[in-house]
CSV table of C-alpha atoms in Angstrom, one decimal:
chain,number,residue,atom,x,y,z
I,1,MET,CA,-11.4,33.9,13.7
I,2,ALA,CA,-11.8,30.2,13.7
I,3,THR,CA,-14.4,28.7,11.6
I,4,SER,CA,-17.3,27.0,13.2
I,5,TYR,CA,-17.8,23.3,12.3
I,6,LYS,CA,-21.4,24.0,11.3
I,7,GLU,CA,-20.1,26.5,8.5
I,8,LEU,CA,-18.1,23.2,7.2
I,9,LEU,CA,-21.2,21.1,6.6
I,10,HIS,CA,-22.2,22.8,3.6
I,11,GLU,CA,-19.2,21.7,1.7
I,12,ILE,CA,-19.4,18.1,2.5
I,13,THR,CA,-20.0,15.5,-0.2
I,14,THR,CA,-18.4,12.5,1.2
I,15,PHE,CA,-18.4,10.7,4.4
I,16,ILE,CA,-15.5,8.5,5.6
I,17,PHE,CA,-15.7,6.2,8.7
I,18,ASP,CA,-13.8,3.9,10.6
I,19,VAL,CA,-15.6,0.8,11.9
I,20,ASP,CA,-14.4,-0.3,15.4
I,21,GLY,CA,-15.3,2.5,17.9
I,22,VAL,CA,-17.1,4.3,15.4
I,23,LEU,CA,-19.9,2.2,13.7
I,24,THR,CA,-19.4,-0.1,16.6
I,25,ASP,CA,-18.7,0.5,20.5
I,26,GLY,CA,-15.3,-1.2,20.1
I,27,ARG,CA,-16.3,-4.1,22.2
I,28,MET,CA,-15.9,-7.6,20.4
I,29,LEU,CA,-17.6,-10.8,21.5
I,30,ILE,CA,-15.3,-13.7,20.9
I,31,SER,CA,-16.9,-17.1,20.0
I,32,GLU,CA,-15.4,-20.4,20.8
I,33,SER,CA,-14.5,-20.8,17.3
I,34,GLY,CA,-12.4,-17.6,17.7
I,35,GLU,CA,-15.0,-15.5,15.6
I,36,LEU,CA,-15.2,-11.7,16.5
I,37,LEU,CA,-18.6,-10.5,16.5
I,38,ARG,CA,-19.5,-6.9,16.5
I,39,THR,CA,-22.9,-5.1,16.8
I,40,MET,CA,-23.9,-2.0,14.6
I,41,ASN,CA,-26.8,0.4,15.3
I,42,ALA,CA,-29.7,0.2,12.6
I,43,LYS,CA,-30.3,4.1,13.1
I,44,ASP,CA,-26.6,4.4,11.6
I,45,GLY,CA,-27.5,2.2,8.8
I,46,TYR,CA,-30.6,4.2,7.8
I,47,ALA,CA,-28.6,7.3,8.0
I,48,ILE,CA,-25.7,5.8,5.8
I,49,LYS,CA,-28.7,4.6,3.1
I,50,THR,CA,-30.2,8.2,3.3
I,51,ALA,CA,-26.7,9.8,2.5
I,52,LEU,CA,-26.2,7.5,-0.5
I,53,ASN,CA,-29.8,7.9,-1.6
I,54,GLN,CA,-29.2,11.7,-1.5
I,55,GLY,CA,-26.1,11.3,-3.7
I,56,PHE,CA,-23.3,11.5,-1.1
I,57,LYS,CA,-20.4,9.1,-1.3
I,58,VAL,CA,-19.6,6.9,1.7
I,59,CYS,CA,-16.5,5.0,2.4
I,60,ILE,CA,-15.2,2.7,5.1
I,61,ILE,CA,-11.5,2.5,6.0
I,62,THR,CA,-10.7,0.0,8.8
I,63,GLY,CA,-8.0,-2.0,10.3
I,64,GLY,CA,-10.4,-4.7,11.0
I,65,ARG,CA,-10.8,-7.7,8.7
I,66,ASN,CA,-14.2,-9.1,9.3
I,67,GLN,CA,-16.0,-10.0,6.2
I,68,GLY,CA,-19.3,-9.7,7.9
I,69,VAL,CA,-18.7,-6.0,8.2
I,70,LYS,CA,-18.2,-5.6,4.7
I,71,THR,CA,-21.2,-7.8,3.9
I,72,ARG,CA,-23.3,-5.6,6.2
I,73,LEU,CA,-22.1,-2.2,4.7
I,74,ASN,CA,-22.5,-3.6,1.2
I,75,GLY,CA,-25.9,-4.4,1.8
I,76,LEU,CA,-26.6,-0.7,3.0
I,77,GLY,CA,-25.3,0.1,-0.6
I,78,VAL,CA,-21.7,1.2,0.6
I,79,LYS,CA,-19.4,0.1,-2.3
I,80,ASP,CA,-16.1,1.4,-0.9
I,81,VAL,CA,-15.2,-0.7,2.2
I,82,PHE,CA,-11.5,-1.0,2.7
I,83,LEU,CA,-10.7,-3.7,5.4
I,84,ASP,CA,-7.3,-4.5,6.7
I,85,ALA,CA,-6.2,-0.8,6.3
I,86,HIS,CA,-2.8,-0.6,7.8
I,87,ASP,CA,-2.0,2.8,6.2
I,88,LYS,CA,-5.4,4.7,6.2
I,89,MET,CA,-3.8,7.9,4.6
I,90,GLU,CA,-2.6,5.7,1.6
I,91,ILE,CA,-6.3,4.4,1.0
I,92,LEU,CA,-7.7,8.0,1.8
I,93,HIS,CA,-5.2,9.6,-0.8
I,94,GLU,CA,-6.1,7.1,-3.6
I,95,TYR,CA,-9.8,7.4,-2.7
I,96,VAL,CA,-9.7,11.3,-3.1
I,97,THR,CA,-7.7,10.9,-6.3
I,98,LYS,CA,-10.0,8.6,-7.9
I,99,HIS,CA,-13.1,10.4,-7.2
I,100,ASP,CA,-11.5,13.8,-8.0
I,101,LEU,CA,-12.3,15.1,-4.4
I,102,LYS,CA,-11.0,18.1,-2.4
I,103,PRO,CA,-10.3,17.6,1.4
I,104,SER,CA,-13.1,20.3,2.1
I,105,GLN,CA,-15.5,18.1,0.8
I,106,LEU,CA,-14.8,15.2,3.1
I,107,LEU,CA,-16.0,14.3,6.7
I,108,TYR,CA,-13.9,11.6,8.5
I,109,MET,CA,-14.8,10.1,11.8
I,110,GLY,CA,-12.6,8.2,13.8
I,111,ASP,CA,-12.0,7.3,17.3
I,112,ASP,CA,-8.3,6.0,18.0
I,113,MET,CA,-4.7,7.0,16.9
I,114,PRO,CA,-4.8,5.3,13.4
I,115,ASP,CA,-7.5,8.0,12.7
I,116,VAL,CA,-5.5,11.0,13.7
I,117,GLU,CA,-3.9,11.9,10.5
I,118,ALA,CA,-7.1,11.4,8.4
I,119,ILE,CA,-8.9,13.8,10.9
I,120,GLU,CA,-6.3,16.4,10.4
I,121,PHE,CA,-6.3,15.9,6.6
I,122,VAL,CA,-10.0,16.2,5.8
I,123,GLY,CA,-12.4,19.4,5.8
I,124,LEU,CA,-14.4,18.3,8.8
I,125,GLY,CA,-12.6,16.0,11.0
I,126,THR,CA,-15.1,14.4,13.7
I,127,CYS,CA,-15.1,11.8,16.4
I,128,PRO,CA,-17.5,10.1,19.0
I,129,GLN,CA,-17.8,11.3,22.6
I,130,ASP,CA,-15.8,8.6,23.7
I,131,ALA,CA,-12.9,8.8,21.3
I,132,ILE,CA,-9.3,9.0,22.9
I,133,ALA,CA,-8.2,12.5,24.0
I,134,GLU,CA,-5.8,12.6,21.1
I,135,VAL,CA,-8.3,12.2,18.7
I,136,LYS,CA,-10.7,14.6,20.3
I,137,ALA,CA,-7.9,17.1,20.3
I,138,VAL,CA,-7.6,17.1,16.5
I,139,SER,CA,-11.4,17.0,15.8
I,140,ASP,CA,-13.5,19.6,14.5
I,141,TYR,CA,-16.5,18.1,16.1
I,142,ILE,CA,-16.9,15.9,18.8
I,143,SER,CA,-20.4,14.1,18.7
I,144,HIS,CA,-22.5,13.8,21.7
I,145,LYS,CA,-23.0,10.0,21.1
I,146,ASN,CA,-20.5,7.2,21.6
I,147,GLY,CA,-19.1,4.8,19.0
I,148,GLY,CA,-21.9,2.5,18.2
I,149,ASP,CA,-24.5,4.6,19.5
I,150,CYS,CA,-25.6,6.8,16.6
I,151,CYS,CA,-22.5,8.9,16.4
I,152,VAL,CA,-22.5,8.2,12.6
I,153,ARG,CA,-26.1,9.2,12.4
I,154,ASP,CA,-25.5,12.3,14.3
I,155,VAL,CA,-23.1,13.8,11.8
I,156,ILE,CA,-24.9,12.5,8.8
I,157,GLU,CA,-28.2,13.8,9.8
I,158,GLN,CA,-26.4,17.4,10.6
I,159,VAL,CA,-24.8,17.5,7.2
I,160,LEU,CA,-28.1,16.5,5.5
I,161,LYS,CA,-30.1,19.0,7.2
I,162,VAL,CA,-27.8,21.9,6.7
I,163,GLN,CA,-27.9,21.0,2.7
I,164,GLY,CA,-31.6,20.5,2.9
I,165,LYS,CA,-31.6,16.7,2.0
I,166,TRP,CA,-32.8,15.1,5.3
I,167,HIS,CA,-36.3,13.7,4.9
I,168,VAL,CA,-38.8,12.5,7.4
I,169,ALA,CA,-41.7,10.1,7.0
I,170,GLY,CA,-44.1,11.4,4.4
I,171,GLY,CA,-41.6,12.9,2.2
I,172,LYS,CA,-41.4,16.3,4.2
I,173,ASN,CA,-38.0,18.0,4.1
I,174,THR,CA,-36.7,19.3,7.4
I,175,GLN,CA,-34.3,22.2,7.6
I,176,SER,CA,-32.3,23.2,10.4
I,177,SER,CA,-32.1,26.5,11.6
């Protein structure tokens, strides 16, 4: 019998995200000077900060090179931001070794072909609703949210709720059933 993705949420200690198409909607605004501009959702940022505050690790592995992305994520408290990642699996293996992690502890969210191998490697492979078909086919969970539209918040909130670590205003703990 196949394991439900919800059963895997209990094991997660580490979130690993791609950027373009996950933390952003994948679209880029190109300025006259050639600078590529992206938008990120503040609700995803809140969820990332909450996860970090609850002791989870958050790692970003992206093929993009935009230093503004790194600045934003560092500002949220994410220390492990890997830009210009042409071989995501090499970085993922180094990260797992450095932090003595097991694949079952990892949740990875990606949306395109460079993410497929990482999604297959981790304990819980996830993707946004608007990921490509090949990514959806190997994902344990497909968010009902699109990239850049709180798909990151969706998976973080589910994990933290299942583990009793999601807090609402006033400090009340909310448990999912």
